[in-house]
Short mmCIF file of N, CA, C and O in Angstrom, two decimals:
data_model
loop_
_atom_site.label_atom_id
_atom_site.label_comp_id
_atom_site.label_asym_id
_atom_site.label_seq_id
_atom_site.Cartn_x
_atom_site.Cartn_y
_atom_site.Cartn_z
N UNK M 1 8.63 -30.53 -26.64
CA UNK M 1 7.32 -29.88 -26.52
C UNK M 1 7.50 -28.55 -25.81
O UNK M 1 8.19 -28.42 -24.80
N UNK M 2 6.81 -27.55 -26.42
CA UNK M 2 6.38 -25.96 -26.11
C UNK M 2 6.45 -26.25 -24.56
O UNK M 2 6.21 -27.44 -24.41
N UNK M 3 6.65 -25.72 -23.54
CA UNK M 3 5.86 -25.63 -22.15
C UNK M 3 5.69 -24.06 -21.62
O UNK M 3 5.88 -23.56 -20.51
N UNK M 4 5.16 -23.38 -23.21
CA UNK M 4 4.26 -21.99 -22.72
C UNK M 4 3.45 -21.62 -21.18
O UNK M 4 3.65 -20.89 -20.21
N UNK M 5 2.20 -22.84 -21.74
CA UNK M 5 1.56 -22.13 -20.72
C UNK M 5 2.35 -22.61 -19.65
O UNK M 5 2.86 -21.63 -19.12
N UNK M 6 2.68 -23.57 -19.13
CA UNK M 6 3.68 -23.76 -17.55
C UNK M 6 4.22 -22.14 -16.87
O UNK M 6 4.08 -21.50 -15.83
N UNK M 7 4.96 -21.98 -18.29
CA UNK M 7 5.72 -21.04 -18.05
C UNK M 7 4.91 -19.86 -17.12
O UNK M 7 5.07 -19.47 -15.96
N UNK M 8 4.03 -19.52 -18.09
CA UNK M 8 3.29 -18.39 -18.10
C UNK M 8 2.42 -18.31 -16.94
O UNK M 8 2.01 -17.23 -16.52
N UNK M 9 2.03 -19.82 -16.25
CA UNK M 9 1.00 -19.79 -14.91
C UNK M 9 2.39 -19.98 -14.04
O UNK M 9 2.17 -20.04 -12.83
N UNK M 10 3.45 -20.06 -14.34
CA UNK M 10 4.94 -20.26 -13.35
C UNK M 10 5.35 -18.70 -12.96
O UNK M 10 6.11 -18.39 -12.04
N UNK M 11 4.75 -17.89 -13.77
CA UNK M 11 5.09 -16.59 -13.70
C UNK M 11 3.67 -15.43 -13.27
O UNK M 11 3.66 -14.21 -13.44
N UNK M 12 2.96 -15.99 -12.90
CA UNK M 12 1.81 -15.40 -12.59
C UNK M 12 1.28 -14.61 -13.34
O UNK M 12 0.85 -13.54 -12.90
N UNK M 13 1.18 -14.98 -14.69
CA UNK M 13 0.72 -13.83 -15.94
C UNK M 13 -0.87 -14.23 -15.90
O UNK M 13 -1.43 -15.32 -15.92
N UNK M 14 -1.35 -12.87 -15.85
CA UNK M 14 -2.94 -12.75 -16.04
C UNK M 14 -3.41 -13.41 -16.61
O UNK M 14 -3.27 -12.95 -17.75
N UNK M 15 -4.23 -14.77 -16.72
CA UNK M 15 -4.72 -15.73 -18.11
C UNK M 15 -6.43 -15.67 -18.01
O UNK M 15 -7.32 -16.24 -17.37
N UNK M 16 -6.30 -14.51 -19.18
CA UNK M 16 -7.42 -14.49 -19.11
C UNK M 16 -8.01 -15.28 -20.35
O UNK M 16 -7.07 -15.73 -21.00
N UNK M 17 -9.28 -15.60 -20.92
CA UNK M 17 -9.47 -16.36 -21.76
C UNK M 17 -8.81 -16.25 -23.05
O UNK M 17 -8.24 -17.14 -23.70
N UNK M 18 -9.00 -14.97 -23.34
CA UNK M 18 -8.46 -14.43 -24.61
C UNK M 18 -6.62 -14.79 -24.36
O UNK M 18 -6.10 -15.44 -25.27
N UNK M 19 -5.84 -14.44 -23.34
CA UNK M 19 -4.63 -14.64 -23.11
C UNK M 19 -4.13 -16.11 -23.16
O UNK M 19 -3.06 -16.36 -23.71
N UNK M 20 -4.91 -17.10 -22.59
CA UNK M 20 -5.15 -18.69 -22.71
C UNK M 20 -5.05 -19.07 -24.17
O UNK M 20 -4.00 -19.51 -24.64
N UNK M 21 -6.18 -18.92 -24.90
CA UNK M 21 -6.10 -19.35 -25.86
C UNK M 21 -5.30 -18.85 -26.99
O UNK M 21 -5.79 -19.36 -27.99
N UNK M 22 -4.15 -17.98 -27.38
CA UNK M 22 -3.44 -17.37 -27.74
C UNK M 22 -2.24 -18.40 -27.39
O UNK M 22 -1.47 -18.87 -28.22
N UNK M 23 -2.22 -18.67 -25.99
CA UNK M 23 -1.31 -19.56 -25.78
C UNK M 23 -1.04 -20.85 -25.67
O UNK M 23 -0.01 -21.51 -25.51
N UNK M 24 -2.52 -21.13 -25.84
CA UNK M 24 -2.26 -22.43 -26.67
C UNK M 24 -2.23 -22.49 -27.94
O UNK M 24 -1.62 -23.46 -28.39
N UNK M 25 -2.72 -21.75 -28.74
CA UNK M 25 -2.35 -21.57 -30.11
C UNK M 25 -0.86 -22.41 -30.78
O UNK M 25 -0.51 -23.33 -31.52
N UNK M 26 -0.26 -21.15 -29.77
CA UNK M 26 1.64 -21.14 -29.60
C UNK M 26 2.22 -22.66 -29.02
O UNK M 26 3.35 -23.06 -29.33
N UNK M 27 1.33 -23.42 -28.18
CA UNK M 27 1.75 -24.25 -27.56
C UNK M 27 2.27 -25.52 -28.84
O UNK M 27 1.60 -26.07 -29.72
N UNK M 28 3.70 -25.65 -28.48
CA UNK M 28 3.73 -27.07 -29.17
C UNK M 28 5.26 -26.67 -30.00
O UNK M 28 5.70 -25.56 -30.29
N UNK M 29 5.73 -27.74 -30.20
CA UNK M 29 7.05 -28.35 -30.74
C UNK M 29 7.03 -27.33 -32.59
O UNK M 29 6.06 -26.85 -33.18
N UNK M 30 8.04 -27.34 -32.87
CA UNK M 30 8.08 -26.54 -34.59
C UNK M 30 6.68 -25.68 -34.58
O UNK M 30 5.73 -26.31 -35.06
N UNK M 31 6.40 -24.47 -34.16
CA UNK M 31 5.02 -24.14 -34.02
C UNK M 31 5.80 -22.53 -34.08
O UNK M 31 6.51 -22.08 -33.18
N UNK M 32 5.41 -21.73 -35.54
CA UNK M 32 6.03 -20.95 -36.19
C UNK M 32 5.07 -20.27 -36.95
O UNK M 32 5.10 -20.24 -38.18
N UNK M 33 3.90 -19.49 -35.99
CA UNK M 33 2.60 -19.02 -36.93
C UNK M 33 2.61 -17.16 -37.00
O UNK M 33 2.87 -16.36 -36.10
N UNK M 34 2.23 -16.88 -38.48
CA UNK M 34 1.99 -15.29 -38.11
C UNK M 34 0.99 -15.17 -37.22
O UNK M 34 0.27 -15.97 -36.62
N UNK M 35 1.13 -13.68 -37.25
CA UNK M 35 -0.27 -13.27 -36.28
C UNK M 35 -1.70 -13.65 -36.98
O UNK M 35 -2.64 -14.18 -36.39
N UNK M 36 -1.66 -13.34 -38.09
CA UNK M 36 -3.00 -13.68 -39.17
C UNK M 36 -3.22 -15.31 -38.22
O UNK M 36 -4.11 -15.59 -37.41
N UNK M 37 -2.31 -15.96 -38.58
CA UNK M 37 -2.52 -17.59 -38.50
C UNK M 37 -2.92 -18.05 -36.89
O UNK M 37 -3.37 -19.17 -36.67
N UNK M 38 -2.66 -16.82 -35.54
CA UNK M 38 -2.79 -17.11 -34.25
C UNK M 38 -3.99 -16.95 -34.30
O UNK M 38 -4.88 -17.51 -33.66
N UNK M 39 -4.05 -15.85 -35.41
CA UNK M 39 -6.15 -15.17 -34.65
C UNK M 39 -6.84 -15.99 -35.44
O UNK M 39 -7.74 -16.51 -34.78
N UNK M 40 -6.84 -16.42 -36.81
CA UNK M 40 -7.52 -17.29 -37.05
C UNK M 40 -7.72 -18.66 -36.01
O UNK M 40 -8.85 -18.92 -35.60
N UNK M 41 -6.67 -19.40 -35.66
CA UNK M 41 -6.74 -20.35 -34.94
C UNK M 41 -7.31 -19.84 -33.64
O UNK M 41 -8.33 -20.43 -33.27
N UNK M 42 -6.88 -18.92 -32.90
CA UNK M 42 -7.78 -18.64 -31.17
C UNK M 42 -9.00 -18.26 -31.86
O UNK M 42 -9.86 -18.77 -31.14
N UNK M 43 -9.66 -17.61 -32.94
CA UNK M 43 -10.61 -17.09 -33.30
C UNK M 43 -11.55 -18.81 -33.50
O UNK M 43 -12.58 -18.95 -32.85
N UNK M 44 -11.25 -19.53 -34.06
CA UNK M 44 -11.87 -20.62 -33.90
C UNK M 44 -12.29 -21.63 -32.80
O UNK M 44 -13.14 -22.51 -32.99
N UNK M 45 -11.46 -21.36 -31.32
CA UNK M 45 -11.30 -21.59 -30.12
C UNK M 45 -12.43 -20.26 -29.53
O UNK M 45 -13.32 -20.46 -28.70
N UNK M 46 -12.23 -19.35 -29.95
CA UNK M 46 -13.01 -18.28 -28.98
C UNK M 46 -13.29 -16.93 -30.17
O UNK M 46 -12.68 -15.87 -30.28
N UNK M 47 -14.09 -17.30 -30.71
CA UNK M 47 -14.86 -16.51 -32.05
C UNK M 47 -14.15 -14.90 -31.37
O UNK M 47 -13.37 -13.98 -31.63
N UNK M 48 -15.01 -15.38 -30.41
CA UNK M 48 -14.78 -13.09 -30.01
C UNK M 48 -13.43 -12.28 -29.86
O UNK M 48 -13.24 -11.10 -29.55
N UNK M 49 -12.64 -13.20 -30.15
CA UNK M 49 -11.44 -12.63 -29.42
C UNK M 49 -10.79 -11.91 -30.71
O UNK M 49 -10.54 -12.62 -31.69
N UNK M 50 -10.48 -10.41 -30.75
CA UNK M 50 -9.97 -9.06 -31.93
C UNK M 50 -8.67 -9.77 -31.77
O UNK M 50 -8.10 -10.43 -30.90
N UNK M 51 -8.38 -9.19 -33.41
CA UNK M 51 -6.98 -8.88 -33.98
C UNK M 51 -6.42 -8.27 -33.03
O UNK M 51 -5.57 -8.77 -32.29
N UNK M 52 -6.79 -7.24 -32.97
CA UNK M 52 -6.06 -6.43 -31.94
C UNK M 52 -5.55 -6.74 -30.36
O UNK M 52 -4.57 -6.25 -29.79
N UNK M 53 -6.58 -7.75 -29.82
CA UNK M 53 -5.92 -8.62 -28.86
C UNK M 53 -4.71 -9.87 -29.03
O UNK M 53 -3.84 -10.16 -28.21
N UNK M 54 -4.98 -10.51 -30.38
CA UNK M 54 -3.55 -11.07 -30.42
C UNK M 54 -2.70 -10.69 -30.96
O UNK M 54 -1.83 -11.52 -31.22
N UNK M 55 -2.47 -9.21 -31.43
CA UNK M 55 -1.28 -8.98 -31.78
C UNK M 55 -0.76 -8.15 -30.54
O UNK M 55 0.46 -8.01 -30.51
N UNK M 56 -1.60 -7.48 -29.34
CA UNK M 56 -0.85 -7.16 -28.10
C UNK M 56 -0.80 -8.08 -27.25
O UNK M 56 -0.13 -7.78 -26.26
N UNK M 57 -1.44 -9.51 -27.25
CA UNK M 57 -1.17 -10.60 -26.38
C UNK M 57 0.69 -11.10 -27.09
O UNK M 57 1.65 -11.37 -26.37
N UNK M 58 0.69 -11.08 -28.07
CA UNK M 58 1.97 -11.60 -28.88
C UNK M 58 3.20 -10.71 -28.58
O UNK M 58 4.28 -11.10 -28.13
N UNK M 59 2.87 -9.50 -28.90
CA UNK M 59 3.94 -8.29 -28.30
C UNK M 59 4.22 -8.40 -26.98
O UNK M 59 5.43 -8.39 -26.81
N UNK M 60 3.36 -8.53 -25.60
CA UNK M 60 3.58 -8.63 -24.94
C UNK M 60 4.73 -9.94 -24.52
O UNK M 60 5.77 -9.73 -23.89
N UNK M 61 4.24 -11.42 -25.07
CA UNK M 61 4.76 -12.48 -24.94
C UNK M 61 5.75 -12.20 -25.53
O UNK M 61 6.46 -12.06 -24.53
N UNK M 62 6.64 -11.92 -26.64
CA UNK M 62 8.28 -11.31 -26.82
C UNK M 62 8.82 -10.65 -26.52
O UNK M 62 9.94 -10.48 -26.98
N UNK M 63 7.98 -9.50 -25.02
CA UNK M 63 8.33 -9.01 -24.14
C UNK M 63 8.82 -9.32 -23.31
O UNK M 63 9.92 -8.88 -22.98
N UNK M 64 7.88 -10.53 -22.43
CA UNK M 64 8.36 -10.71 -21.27
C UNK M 64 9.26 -12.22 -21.66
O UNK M 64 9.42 -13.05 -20.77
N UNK M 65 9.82 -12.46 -23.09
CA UNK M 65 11.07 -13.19 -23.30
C UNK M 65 10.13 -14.29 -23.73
O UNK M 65 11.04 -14.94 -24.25
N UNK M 66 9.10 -15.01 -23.93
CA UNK M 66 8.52 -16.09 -23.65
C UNK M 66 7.72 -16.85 -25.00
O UNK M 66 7.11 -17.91 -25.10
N UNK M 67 7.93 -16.13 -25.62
CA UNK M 67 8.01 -16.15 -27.24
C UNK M 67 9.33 -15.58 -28.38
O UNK M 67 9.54 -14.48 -27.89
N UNK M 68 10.04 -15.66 -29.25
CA UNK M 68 10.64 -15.46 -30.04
C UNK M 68 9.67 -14.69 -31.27
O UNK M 68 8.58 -15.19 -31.55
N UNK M 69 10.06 -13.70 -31.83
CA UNK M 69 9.73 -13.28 -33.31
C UNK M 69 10.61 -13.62 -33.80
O UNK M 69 11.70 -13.60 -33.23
N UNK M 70 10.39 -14.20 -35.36
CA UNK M 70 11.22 -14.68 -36.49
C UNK M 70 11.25 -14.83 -37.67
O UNK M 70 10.75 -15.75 -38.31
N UNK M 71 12.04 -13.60 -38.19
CA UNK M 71 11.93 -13.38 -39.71
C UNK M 71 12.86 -14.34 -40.36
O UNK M 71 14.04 -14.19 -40.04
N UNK M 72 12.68 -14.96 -40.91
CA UNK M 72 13.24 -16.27 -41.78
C UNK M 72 13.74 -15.22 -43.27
O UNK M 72 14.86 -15.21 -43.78
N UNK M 73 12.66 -14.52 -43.65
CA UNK M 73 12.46 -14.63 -45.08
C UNK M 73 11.92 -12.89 -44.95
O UNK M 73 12.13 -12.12 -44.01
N UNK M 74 11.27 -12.66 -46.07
CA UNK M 74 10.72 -11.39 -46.27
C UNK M 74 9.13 -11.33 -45.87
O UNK M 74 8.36 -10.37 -45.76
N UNK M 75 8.96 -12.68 -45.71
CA UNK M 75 7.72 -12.34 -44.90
C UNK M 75 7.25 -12.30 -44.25
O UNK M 75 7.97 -11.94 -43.31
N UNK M 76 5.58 -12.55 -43.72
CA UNK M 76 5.39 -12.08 -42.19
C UNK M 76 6.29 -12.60 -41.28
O UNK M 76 7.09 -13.51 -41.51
N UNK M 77 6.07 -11.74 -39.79
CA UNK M 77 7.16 -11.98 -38.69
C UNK M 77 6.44 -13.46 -38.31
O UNK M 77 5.25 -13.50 -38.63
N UNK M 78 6.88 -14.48 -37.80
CA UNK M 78 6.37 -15.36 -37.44
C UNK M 78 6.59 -15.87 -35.76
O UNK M 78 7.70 -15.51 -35.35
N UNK M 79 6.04 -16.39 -35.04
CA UNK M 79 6.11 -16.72 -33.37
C UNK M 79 6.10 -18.09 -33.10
O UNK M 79 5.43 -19.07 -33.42
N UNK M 80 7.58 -17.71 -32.08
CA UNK M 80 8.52 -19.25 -31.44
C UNK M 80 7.93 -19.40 -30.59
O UNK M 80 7.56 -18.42 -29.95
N UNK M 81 7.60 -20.56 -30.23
CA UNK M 81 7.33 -20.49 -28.30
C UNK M 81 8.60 -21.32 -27.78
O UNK M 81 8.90 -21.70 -26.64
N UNK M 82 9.25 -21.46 -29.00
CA UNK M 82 10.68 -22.41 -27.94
C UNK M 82 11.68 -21.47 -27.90
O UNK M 82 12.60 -21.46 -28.71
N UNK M 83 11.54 -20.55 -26.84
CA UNK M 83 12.01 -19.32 -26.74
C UNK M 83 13.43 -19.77 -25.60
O UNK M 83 14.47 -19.12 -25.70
N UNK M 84 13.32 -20.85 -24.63
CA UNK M 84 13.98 -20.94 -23.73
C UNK M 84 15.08 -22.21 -23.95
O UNK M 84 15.90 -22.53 -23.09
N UNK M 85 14.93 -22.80 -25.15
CA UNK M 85 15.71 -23.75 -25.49
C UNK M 85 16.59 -23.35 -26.98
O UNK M 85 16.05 -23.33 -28.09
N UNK M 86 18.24 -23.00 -26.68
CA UNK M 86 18.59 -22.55 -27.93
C UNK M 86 18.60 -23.43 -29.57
O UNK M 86 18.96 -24.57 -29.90
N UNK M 87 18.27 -22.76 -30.01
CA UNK M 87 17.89 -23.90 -31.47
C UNK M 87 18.44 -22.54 -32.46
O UNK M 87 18.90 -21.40 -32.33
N UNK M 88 18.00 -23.63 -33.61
CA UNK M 88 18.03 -22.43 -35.02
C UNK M 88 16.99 -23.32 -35.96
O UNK M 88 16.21 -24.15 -35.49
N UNK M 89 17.12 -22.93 -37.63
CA UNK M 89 15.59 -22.60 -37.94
C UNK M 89 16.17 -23.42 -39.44
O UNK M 89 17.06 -22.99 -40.17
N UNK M 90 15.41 -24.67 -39.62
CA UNK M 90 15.73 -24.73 -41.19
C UNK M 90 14.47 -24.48 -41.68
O UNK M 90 13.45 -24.69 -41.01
N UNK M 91 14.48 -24.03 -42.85
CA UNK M 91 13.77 -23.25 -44.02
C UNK M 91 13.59 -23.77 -45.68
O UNK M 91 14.44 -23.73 -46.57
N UNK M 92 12.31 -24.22 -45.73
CA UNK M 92 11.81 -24.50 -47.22
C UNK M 92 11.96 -23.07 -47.94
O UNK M 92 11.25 -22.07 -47.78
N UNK M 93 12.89 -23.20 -48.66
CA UNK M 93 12.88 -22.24 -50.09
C UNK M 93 11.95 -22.37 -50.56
O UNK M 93 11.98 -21.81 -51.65
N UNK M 94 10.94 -22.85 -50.35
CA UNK M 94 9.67 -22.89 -51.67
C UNK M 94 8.73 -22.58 -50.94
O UNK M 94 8.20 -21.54 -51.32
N UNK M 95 8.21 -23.09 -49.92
CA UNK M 95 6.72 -22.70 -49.06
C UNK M 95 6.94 -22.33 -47.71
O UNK M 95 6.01 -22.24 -46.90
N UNK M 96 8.39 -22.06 -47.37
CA UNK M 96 8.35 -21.02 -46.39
C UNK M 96 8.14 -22.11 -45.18
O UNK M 96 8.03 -21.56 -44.09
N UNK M 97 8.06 -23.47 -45.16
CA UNK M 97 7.80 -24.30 -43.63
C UNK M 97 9.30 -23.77 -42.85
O UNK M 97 10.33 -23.23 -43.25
N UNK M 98 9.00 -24.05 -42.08
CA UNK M 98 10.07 -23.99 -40.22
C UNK M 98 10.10 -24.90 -39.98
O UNK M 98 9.01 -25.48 -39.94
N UNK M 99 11.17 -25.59 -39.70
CA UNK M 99 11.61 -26.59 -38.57
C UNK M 99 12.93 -26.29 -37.41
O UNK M 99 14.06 -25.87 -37.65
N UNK M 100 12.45 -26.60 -36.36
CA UNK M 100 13.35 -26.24 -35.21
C UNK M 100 14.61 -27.25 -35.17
O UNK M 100 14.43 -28.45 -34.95
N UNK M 101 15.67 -26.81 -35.35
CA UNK M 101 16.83 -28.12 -35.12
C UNK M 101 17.99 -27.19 -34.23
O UNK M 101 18.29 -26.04 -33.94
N UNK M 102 18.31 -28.29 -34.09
CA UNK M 102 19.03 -28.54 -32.63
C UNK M 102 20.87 -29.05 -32.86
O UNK M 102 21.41 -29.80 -32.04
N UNK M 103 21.62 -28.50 -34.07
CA UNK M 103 22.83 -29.21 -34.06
C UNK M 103 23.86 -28.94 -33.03
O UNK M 103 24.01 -27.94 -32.34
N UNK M 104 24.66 -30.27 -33.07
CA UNK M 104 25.78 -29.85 -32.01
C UNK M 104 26.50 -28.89 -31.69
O UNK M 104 25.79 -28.02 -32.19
N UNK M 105 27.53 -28.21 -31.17
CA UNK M 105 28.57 -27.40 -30.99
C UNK M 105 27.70 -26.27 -30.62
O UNK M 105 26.47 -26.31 -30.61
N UNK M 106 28.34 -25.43 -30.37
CA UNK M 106 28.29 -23.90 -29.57
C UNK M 106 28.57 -22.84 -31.27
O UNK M 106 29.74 -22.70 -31.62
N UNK M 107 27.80 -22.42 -31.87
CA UNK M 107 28.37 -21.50 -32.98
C UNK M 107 28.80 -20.25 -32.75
O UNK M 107 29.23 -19.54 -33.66
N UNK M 108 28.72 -19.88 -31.52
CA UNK M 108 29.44 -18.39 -30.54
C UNK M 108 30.95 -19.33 -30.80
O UNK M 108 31.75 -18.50 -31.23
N UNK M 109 31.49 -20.38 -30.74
CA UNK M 109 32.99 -20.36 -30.52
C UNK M 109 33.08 -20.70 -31.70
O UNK M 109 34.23 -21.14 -31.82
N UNK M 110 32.52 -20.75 -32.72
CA UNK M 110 33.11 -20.58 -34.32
C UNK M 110 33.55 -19.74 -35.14
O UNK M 110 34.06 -19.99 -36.23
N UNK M 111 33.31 -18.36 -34.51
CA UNK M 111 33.38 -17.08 -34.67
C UNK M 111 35.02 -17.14 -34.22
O UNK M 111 35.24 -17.28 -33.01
N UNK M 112 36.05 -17.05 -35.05
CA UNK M 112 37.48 -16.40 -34.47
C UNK M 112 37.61 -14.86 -33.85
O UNK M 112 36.95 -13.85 -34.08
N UNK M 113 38.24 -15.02 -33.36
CA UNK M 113 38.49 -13.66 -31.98
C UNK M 113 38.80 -12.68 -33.37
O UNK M 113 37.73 -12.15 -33.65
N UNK M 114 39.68 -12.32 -34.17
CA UNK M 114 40.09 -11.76 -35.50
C UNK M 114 38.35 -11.09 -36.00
O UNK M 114 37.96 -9.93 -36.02
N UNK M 115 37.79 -12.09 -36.28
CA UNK M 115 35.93 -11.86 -36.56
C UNK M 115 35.35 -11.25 -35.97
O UNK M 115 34.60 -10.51 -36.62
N UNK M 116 35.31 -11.16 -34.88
CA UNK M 116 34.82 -10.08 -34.04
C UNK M 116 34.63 -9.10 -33.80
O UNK M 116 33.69 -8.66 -33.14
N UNK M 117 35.58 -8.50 -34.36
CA UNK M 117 35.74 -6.77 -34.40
C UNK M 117 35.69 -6.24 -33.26
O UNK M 117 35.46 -5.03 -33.15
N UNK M 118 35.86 -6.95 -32.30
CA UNK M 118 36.07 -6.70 -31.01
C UNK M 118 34.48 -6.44 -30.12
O UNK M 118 34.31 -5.89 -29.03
N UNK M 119 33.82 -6.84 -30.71
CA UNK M 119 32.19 -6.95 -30.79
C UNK M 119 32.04 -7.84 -29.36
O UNK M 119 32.98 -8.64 -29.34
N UNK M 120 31.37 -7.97 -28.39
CA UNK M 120 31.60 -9.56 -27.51
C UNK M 120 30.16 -9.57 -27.60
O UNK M 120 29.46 -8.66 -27.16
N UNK M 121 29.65 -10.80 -28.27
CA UNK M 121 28.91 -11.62 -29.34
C UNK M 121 28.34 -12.15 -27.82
O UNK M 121 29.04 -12.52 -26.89
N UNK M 122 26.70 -12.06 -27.86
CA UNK M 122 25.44 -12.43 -26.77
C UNK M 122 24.87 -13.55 -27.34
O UNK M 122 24.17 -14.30 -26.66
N UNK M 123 25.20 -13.84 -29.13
CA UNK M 123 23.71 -14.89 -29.32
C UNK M 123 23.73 -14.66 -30.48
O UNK M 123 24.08 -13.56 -30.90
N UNK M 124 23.27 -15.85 -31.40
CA UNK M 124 23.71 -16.52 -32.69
C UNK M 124 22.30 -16.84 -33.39
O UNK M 124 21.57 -17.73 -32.95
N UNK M 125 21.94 -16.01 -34.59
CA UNK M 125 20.91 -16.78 -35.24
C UNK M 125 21.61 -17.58 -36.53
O UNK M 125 22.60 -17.27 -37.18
N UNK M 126 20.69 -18.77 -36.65
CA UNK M 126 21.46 -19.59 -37.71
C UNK M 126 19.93 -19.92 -38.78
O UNK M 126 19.03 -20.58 -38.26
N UNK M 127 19.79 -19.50 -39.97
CA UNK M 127 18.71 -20.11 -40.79
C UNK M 127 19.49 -21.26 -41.49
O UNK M 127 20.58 -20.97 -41.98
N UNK M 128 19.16 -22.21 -41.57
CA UNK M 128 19.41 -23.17 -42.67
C UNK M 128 18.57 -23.46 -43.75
O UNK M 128 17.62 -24.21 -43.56
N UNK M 129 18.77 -22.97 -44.88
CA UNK M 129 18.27 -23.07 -45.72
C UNK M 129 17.64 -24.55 -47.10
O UNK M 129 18.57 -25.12 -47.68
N UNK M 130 16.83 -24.81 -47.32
CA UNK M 130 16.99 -25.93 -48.41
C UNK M 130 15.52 -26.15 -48.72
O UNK M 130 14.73 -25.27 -48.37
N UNK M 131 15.08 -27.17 -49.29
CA UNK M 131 13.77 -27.81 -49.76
C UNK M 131 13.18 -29.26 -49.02
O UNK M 131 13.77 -30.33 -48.90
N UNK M 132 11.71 -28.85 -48.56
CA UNK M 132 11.57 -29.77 -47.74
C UNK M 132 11.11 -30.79 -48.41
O UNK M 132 11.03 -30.58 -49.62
N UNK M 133 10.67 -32.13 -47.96
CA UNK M 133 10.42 -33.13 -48.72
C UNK M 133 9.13 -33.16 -49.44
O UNK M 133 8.95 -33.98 -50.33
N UNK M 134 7.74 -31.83 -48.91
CA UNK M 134 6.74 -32.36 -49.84
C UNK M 134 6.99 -31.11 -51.29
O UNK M 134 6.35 -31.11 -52.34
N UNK M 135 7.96 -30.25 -50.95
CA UNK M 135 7.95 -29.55 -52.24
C UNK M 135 8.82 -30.58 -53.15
O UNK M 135 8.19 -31.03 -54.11
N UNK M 136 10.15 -31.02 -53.00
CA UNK M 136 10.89 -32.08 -53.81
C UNK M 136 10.36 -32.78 -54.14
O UNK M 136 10.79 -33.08 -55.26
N UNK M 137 9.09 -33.71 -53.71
CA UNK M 137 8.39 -34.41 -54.24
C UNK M 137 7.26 -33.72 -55.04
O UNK M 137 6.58 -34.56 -55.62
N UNK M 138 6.92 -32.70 -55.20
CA UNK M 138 6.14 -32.04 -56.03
C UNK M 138 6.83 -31.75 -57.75
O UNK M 138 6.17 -31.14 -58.58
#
């Protein structure tokens, strides 16, 4: 489970209503929404709250590290809140779902020293690609 807001009242970030509900939006386990999909959802939580406030509540939150942006695909950017636990991302070829997984090993030491290009490597994105079970069953 997400522990956004913790984080965010752990860090003394301004929560104001509009900032709250934005973050609970985000709150929660595989939880991978565009911006369209945050403001609709806080917009249903708190009608008044502009586009324009959750897409600088969101910028801000991949600012101060506490969200992830994540382009999977060619389309919209989409928002991690499991920003503090390393994972990677499998991916429906067909409808674009996210799921957060968690496999073993370190993929920074899979990389041979030769591979490198003498590069010294901070951090590893991994998409895994395939079809999830309600498109295969479609």
């Amino acid at each position: 489970m997400s522990d956004l807001l913790e984080r965010l009242r752990g860090r003394g970030w301004r929560m104001t209503a509009q900032r709250r509900v934005v973050a609970e939006v985000l709150n929660g386990d595989h939880v991978h929404l565009t911006a369209d999909e945050v403001h609709a959802r806080a917009a249903d939580k708190l009608p008044e709250i502009s586009r324009a406030t959750v897409y600088n509540t969101l910028g801000e939150l991949v600012s101060l590290g506490e969200i992830l942006e994540v382009s999977t695909d060619r389309r919209a950017k989409r928002y991690d809140p499991n920003a503090h636990r390393p994972h990677h991302h499998l991916v429906c070829a067909r409808c674009g779902a996210i799921r957060d997984v968690h496999p073993t090993g370190n993929p920074l030491t899979s990389l041979p020293d030769s591979e490198r290009f003498g590069f010294t490597v901070e951090g590893v994105e991994v998409t895994y690609r395939g079809v999830c079970p309600s498109c295969a069953a479609a």
